[in-house]
Short mmCIF file of C-alpha atoms and ligand atoms in Angstrom, two decimals:
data_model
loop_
_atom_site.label_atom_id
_atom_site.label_comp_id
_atom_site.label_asym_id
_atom_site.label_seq_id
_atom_site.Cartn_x
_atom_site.Cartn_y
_atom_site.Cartn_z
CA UNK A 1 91.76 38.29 -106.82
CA UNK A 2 90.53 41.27 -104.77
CA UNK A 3 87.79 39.08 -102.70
CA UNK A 4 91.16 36.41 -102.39
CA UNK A 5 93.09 38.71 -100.64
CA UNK A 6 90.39 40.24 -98.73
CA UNK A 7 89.14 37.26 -97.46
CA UNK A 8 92.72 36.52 -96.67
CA UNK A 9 93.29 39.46 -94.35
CA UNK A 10 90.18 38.50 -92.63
CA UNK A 11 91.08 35.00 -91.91
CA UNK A 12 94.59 36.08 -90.71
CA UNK A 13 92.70 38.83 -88.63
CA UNK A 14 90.42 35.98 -87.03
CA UNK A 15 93.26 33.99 -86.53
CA UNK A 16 95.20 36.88 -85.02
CA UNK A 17 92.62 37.46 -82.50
CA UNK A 18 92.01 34.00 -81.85
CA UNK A 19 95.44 33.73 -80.51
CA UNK A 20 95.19 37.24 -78.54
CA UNK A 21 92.11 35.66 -76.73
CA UNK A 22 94.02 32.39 -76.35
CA UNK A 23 96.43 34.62 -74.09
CA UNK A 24 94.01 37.11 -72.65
CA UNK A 25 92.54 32.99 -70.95
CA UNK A 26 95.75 31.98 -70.26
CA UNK A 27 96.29 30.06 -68.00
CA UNK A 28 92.72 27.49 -68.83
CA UNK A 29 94.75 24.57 -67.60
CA UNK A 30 96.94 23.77 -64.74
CA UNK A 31 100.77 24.31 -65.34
CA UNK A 32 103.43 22.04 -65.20
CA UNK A 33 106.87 22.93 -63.48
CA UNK A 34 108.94 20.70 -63.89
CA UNK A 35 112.03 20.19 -61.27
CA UNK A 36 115.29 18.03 -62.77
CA UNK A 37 115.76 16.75 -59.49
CA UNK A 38 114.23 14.72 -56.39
CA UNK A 39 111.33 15.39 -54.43
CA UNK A 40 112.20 16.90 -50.81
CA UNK A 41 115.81 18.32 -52.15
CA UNK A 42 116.70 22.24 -52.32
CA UNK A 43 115.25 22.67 -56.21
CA UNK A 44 112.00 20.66 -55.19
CA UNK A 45 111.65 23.08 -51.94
CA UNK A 46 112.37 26.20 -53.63
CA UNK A 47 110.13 25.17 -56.45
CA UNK A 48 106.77 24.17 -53.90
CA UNK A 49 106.52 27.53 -52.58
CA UNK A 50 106.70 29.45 -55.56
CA UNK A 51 104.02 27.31 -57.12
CA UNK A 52 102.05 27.54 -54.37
CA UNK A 53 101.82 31.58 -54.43
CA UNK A 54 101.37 31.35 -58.08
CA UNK A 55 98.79 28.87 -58.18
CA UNK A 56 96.67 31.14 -56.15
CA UNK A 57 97.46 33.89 -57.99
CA UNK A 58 96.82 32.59 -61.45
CA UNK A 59 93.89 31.04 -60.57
CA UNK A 60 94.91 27.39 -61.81
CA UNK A 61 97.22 24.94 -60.15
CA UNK A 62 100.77 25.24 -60.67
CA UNK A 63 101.84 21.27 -60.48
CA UNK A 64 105.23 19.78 -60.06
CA UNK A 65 106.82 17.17 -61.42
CA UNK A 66 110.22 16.15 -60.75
CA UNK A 67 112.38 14.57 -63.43
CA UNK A 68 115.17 13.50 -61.84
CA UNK A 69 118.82 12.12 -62.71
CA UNK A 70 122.24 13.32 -65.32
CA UNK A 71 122.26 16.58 -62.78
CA UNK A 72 119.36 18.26 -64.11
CA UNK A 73 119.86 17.28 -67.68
CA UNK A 74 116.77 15.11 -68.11
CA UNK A 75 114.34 17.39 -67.20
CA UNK A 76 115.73 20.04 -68.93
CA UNK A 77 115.96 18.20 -71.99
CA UNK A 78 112.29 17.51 -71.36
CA UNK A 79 111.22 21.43 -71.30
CA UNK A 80 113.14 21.99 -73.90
CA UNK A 81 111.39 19.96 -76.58
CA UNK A 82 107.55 20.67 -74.85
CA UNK A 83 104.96 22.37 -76.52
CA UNK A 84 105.52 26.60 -76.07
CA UNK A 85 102.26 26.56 -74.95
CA UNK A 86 102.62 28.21 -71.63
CA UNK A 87 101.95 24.92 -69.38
CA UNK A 88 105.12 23.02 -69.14
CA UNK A 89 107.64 25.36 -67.27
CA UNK A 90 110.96 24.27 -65.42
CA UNK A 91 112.74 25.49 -62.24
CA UNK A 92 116.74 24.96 -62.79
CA UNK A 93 119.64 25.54 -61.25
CA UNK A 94 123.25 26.56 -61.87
CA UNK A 95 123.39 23.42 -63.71
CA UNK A 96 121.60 25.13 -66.71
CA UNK A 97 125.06 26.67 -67.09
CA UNK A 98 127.66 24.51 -66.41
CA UNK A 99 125.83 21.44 -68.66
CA UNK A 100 127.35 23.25 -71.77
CA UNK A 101 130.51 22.38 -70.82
CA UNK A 102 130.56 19.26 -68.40
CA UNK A 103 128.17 17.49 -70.88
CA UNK A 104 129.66 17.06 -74.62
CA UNK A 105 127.01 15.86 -76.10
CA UNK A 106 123.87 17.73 -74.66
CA UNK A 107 120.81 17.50 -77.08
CA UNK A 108 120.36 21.65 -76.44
CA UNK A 109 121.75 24.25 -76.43
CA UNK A 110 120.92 26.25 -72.76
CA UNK A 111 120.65 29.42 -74.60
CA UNK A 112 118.45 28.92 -77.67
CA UNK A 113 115.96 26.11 -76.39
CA UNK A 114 114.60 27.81 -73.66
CA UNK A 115 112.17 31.36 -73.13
CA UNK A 116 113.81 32.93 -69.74
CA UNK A 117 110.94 34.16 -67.36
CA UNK A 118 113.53 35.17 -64.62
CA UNK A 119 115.74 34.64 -61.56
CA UNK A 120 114.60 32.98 -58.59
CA UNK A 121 116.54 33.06 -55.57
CA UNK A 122 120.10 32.85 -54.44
CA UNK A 123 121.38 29.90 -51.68
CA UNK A 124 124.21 29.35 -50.33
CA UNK A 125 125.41 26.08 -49.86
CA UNK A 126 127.04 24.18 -46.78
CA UNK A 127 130.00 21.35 -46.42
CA UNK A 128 128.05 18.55 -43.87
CA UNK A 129 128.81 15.16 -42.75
CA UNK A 130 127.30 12.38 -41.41
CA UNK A 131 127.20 13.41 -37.80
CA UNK A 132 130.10 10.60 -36.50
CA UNK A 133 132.58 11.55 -38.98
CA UNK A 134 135.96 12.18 -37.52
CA UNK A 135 136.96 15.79 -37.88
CA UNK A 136 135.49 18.23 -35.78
CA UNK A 137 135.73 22.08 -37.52
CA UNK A 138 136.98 22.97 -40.94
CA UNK A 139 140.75 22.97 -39.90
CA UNK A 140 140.68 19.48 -39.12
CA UNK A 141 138.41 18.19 -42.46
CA UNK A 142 140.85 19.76 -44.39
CA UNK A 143 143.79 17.88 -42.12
CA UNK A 144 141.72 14.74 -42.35
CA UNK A 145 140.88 14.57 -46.47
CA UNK A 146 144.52 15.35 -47.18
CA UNK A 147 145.07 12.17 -45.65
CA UNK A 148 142.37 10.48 -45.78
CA UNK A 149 140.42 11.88 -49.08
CA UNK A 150 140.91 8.83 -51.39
CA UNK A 151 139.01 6.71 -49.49
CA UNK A 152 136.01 9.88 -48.40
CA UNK A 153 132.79 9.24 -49.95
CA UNK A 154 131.11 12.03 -51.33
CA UNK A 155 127.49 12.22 -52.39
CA UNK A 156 126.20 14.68 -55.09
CA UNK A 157 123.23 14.96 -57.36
CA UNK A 158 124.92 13.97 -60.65
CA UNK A 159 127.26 15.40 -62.42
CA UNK A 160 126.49 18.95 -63.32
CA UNK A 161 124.66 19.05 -59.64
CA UNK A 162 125.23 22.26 -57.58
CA UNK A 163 126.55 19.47 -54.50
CA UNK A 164 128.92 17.90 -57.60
CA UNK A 165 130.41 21.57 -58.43
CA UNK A 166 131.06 22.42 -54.83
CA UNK A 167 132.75 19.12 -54.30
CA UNK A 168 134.81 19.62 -57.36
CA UNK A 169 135.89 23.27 -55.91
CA UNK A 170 136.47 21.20 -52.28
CA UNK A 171 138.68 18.72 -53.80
CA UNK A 172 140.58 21.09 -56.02
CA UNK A 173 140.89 23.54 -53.08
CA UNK A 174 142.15 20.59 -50.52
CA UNK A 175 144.13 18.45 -53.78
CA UNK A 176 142.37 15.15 -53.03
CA UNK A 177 139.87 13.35 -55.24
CA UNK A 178 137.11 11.44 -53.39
CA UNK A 179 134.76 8.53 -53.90
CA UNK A 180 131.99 10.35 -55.56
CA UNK A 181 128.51 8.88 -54.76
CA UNK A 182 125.61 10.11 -57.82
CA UNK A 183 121.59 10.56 -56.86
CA UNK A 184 119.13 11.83 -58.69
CA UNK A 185 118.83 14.70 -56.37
CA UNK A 186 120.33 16.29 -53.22
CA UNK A 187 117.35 14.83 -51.05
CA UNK A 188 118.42 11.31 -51.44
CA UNK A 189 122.04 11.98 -50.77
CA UNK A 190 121.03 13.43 -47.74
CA UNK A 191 119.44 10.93 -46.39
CA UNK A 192 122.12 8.64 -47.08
CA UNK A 193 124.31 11.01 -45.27
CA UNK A 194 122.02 11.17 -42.18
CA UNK A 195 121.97 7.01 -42.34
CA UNK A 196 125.83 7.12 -42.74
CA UNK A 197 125.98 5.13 -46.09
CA UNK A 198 127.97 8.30 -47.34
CA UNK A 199 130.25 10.31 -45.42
CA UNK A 200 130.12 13.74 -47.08
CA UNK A 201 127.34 16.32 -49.07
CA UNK A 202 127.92 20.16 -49.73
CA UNK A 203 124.23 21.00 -50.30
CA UNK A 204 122.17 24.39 -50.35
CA UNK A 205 121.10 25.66 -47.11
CA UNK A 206 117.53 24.94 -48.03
CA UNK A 207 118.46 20.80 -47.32
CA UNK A 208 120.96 21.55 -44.54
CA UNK A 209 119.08 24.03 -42.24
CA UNK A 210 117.05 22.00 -40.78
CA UNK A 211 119.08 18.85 -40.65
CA UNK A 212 122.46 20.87 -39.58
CA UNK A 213 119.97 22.64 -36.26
CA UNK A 214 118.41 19.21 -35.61
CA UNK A 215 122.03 17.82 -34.98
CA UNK A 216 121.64 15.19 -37.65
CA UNK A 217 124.78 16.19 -39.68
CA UNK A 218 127.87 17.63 -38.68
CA UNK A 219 128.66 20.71 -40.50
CA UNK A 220 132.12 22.29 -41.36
CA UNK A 221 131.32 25.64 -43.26
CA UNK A 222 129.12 27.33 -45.63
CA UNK A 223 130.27 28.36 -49.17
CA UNK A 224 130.07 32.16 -49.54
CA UNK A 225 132.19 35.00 -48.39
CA UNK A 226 129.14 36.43 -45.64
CA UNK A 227 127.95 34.12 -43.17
CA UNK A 228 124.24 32.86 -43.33
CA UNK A 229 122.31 34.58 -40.42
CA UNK A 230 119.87 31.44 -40.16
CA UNK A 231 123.18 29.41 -39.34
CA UNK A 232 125.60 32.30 -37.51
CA UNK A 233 128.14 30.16 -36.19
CA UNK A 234 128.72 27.99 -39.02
CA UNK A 235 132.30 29.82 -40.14
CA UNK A 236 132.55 30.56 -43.98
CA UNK A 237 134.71 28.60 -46.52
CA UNK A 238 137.21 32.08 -46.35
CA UNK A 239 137.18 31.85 -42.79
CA UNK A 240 138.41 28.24 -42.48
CA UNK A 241 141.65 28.89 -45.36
CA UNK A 242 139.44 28.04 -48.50
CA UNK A 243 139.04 31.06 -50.06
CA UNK A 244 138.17 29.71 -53.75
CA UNK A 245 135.66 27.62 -52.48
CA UNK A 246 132.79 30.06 -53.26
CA UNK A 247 129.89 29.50 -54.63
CA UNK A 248 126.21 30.38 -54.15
CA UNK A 249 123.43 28.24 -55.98
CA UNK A 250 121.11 30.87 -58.45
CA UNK A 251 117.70 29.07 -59.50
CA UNK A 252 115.77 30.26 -62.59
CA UNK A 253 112.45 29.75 -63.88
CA UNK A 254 111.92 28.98 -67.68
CA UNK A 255 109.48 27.67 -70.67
CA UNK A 256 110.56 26.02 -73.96
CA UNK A 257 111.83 28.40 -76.61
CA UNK A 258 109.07 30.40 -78.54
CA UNK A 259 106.81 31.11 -75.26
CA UNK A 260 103.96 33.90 -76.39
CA UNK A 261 105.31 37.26 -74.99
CA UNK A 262 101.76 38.06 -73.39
CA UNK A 263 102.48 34.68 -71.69
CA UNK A 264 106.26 35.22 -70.36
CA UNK A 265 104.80 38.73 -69.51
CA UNK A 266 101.75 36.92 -66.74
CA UNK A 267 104.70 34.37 -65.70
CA UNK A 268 106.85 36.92 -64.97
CA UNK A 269 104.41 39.48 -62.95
CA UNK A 270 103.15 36.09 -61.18
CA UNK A 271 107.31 34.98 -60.61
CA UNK A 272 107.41 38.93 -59.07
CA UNK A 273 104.33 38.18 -56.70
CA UNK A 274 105.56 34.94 -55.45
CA UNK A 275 109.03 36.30 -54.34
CA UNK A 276 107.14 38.98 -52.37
CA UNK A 277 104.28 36.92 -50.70
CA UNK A 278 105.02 36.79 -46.84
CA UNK A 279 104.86 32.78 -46.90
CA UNK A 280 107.58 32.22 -49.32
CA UNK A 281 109.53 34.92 -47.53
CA UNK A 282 109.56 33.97 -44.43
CA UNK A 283 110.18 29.78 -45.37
CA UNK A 284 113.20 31.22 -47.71
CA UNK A 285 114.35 33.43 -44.41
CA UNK A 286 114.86 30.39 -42.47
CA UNK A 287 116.03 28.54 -45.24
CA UNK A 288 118.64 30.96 -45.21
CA UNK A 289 117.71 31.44 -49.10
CA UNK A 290 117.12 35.04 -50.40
CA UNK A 291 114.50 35.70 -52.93
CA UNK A 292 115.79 37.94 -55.89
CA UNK A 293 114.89 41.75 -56.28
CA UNK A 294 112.44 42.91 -58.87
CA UNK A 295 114.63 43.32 -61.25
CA UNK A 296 116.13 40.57 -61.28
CA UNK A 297 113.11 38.40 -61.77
CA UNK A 298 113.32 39.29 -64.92
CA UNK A 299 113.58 37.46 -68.24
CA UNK A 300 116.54 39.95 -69.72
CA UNK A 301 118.16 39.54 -66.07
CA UNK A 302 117.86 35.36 -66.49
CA UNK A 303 119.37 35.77 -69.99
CA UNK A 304 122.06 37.74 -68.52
CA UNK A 305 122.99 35.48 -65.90
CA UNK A 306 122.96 32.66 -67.59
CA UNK A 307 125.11 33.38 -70.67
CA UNK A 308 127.77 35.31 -67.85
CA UNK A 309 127.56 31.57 -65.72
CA UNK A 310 128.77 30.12 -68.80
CA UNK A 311 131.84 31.81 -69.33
CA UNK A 312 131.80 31.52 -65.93
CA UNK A 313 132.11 27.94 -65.27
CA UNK A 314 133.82 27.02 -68.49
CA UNK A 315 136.95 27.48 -67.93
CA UNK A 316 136.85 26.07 -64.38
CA UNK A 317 134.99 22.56 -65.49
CA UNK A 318 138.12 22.44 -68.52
CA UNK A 319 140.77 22.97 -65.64
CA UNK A 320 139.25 20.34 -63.75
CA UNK A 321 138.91 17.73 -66.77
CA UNK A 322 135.73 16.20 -65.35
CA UNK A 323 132.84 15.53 -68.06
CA UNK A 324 130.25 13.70 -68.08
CA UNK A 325 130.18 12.15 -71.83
N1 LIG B 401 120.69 20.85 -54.76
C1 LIG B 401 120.90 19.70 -55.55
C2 LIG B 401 122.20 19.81 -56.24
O1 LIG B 401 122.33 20.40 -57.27
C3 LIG B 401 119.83 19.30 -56.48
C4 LIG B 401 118.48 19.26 -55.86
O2 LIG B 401 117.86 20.30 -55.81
O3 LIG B 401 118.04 18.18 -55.44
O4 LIG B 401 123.12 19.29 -55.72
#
């Protein structure tokens, strides 16, 4: 019986160190990240540059893969039933937290399925058009969808989608309800807004910079109370007389539920590294995104933030009756 339990506690002692060694390699393999949206949109952008940094840092490459469509809810729901092994990961959005709520029958739960390695960045986001659209400034868009609203398209990335939740603030804020157009990410829509298939897009700065300075869409304001200093004369939402439009676009990073500590520990310190390397700062700068503090790339600061978004959003999505199934 002795000699049973001995060799017992030896076995769970090998076993114990086996998996303490499987962490002290980790990573051995390159790491997923998976993105629940198109390639070339504001999550895919944000998303490159962090792996990037951490690749080098971690000494294997940090893939993506981007799992489009539902706003965000596929891929998410793919993370969440991986292996907790440390190599699938996903980069979300503010979708993780309004998906609760907009989507009734959601095969997890945001807060139990995943292990939160932290906060990524904030963005703000900005109301465009394709560039020939009638109204000129903010006044006159909100003149022009009074009137004319009902027959506005308006793209977003699926329901859930930061672009869908800043439409749904637009069209409460102006009472109109426009032709909503889905993608399976904010890159598409944009280009559809560029070609003029779709007249309207409230996307994050990082896939409206660019377009918005190259004169390819017109744009009418951007979404938070302070003014982005990449775009300085673009007025804010308060500015042009819609105060409750205001929302800026958080980004998290995450593994399935049941990640190793030791494991959400090296994410974390790589997460840290990534928001600080020069690169990634200075591509966020002109992307008018900011990259979060310290301590806010944190897994307790994630958790926080997420569970608050919640209660958040709740309340909002119910007053606005729009769900998804
Ligand atoms: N920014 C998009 C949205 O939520 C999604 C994406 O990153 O493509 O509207």
């Amino acid at each position: 019986m002795l000699f049973k339990r001995l060799a017992l506690a030896a076995f769970a002692a090998v076993l114990a160190s086996g998996s303490a060694l499987a962490q002290d390699s980790y990573p051995s393999q390159p790491i997923t990240v998976i993105v629940p949206f198109s390639a070339g949109g504001p999550t895919d952008t944000v998303t490159r540059l962090i792996a990037q940094s951490m690749s080098t840092d971690l000494g294997q490459q940090v893939l993506v893969q981007n799992v489009g469509g539902a706003g965000g809810t596929l891929g998410a729901g793919q993370v969440a039933k991986a292996k907790p092994d440390g190599y699938t990961l996903l980069l979300h959005h503010i979708g993780m937290s309004t998906a609760p709520t907009l989507y009734r029958q959601l095969e997890f739960d945001p807060l139990k399925a995943f292990s939160p390695i932290g906060l990524v960045t904030a963005v703000p986001m900005t109301i465009v058009a394709r560039k020939d659209f009638e109204p000129g400034n903010i006044a006159e868009l909100i003149e022009y969808l009074k009137k004319n609203g009902a027959d506005t398209t308006y793209a977003n990335a699926g329901i859930g989608s930061a672009s869908h939740l800043c439409g749904m603030l637009l069209q409460e804020a102006v009472g109109v309800e426009m032709v909503t157009v889905p993608y399976q990410g904010a890159a598409p829509a944009m280009t559809d807004v560029i070609g003029g298939q779709v007249d309207m897009l409230c996307d994050q700065t990082t896939n409206t910079t660019n377009q918005i300075k190259g004169g390819e869409v017109k744009a009418y304001a951007v979404t938070t109370p302070e003014r982005v200093p990449s775009l300085p004369d673009l007025p804010t939402t308060k500015e042009g007389g819609l105060p409750k439009l205001d929302i800026a676009v958080w980004h998290g990073l995450y593994g399935p539920a049941g990640l190793d500590a030791a494991v959400v520990a090296k994410l974390e310190a790589s997460l840290k590294k990534a928001l600080k390397n020069e690169t990634v700062k200075a591509r966020f700068a002109e992307l008018g995104t900011l990259p979060v503090s310290d301590d806010e790339a944190t897994p307790a600061a994630l958790s926080k933030e997420l569970s608050s978004q919640i209660d958040l959003w709740r309340p909002i999505i119910q007053a606005a009756g729009t769900y998804a199934n």
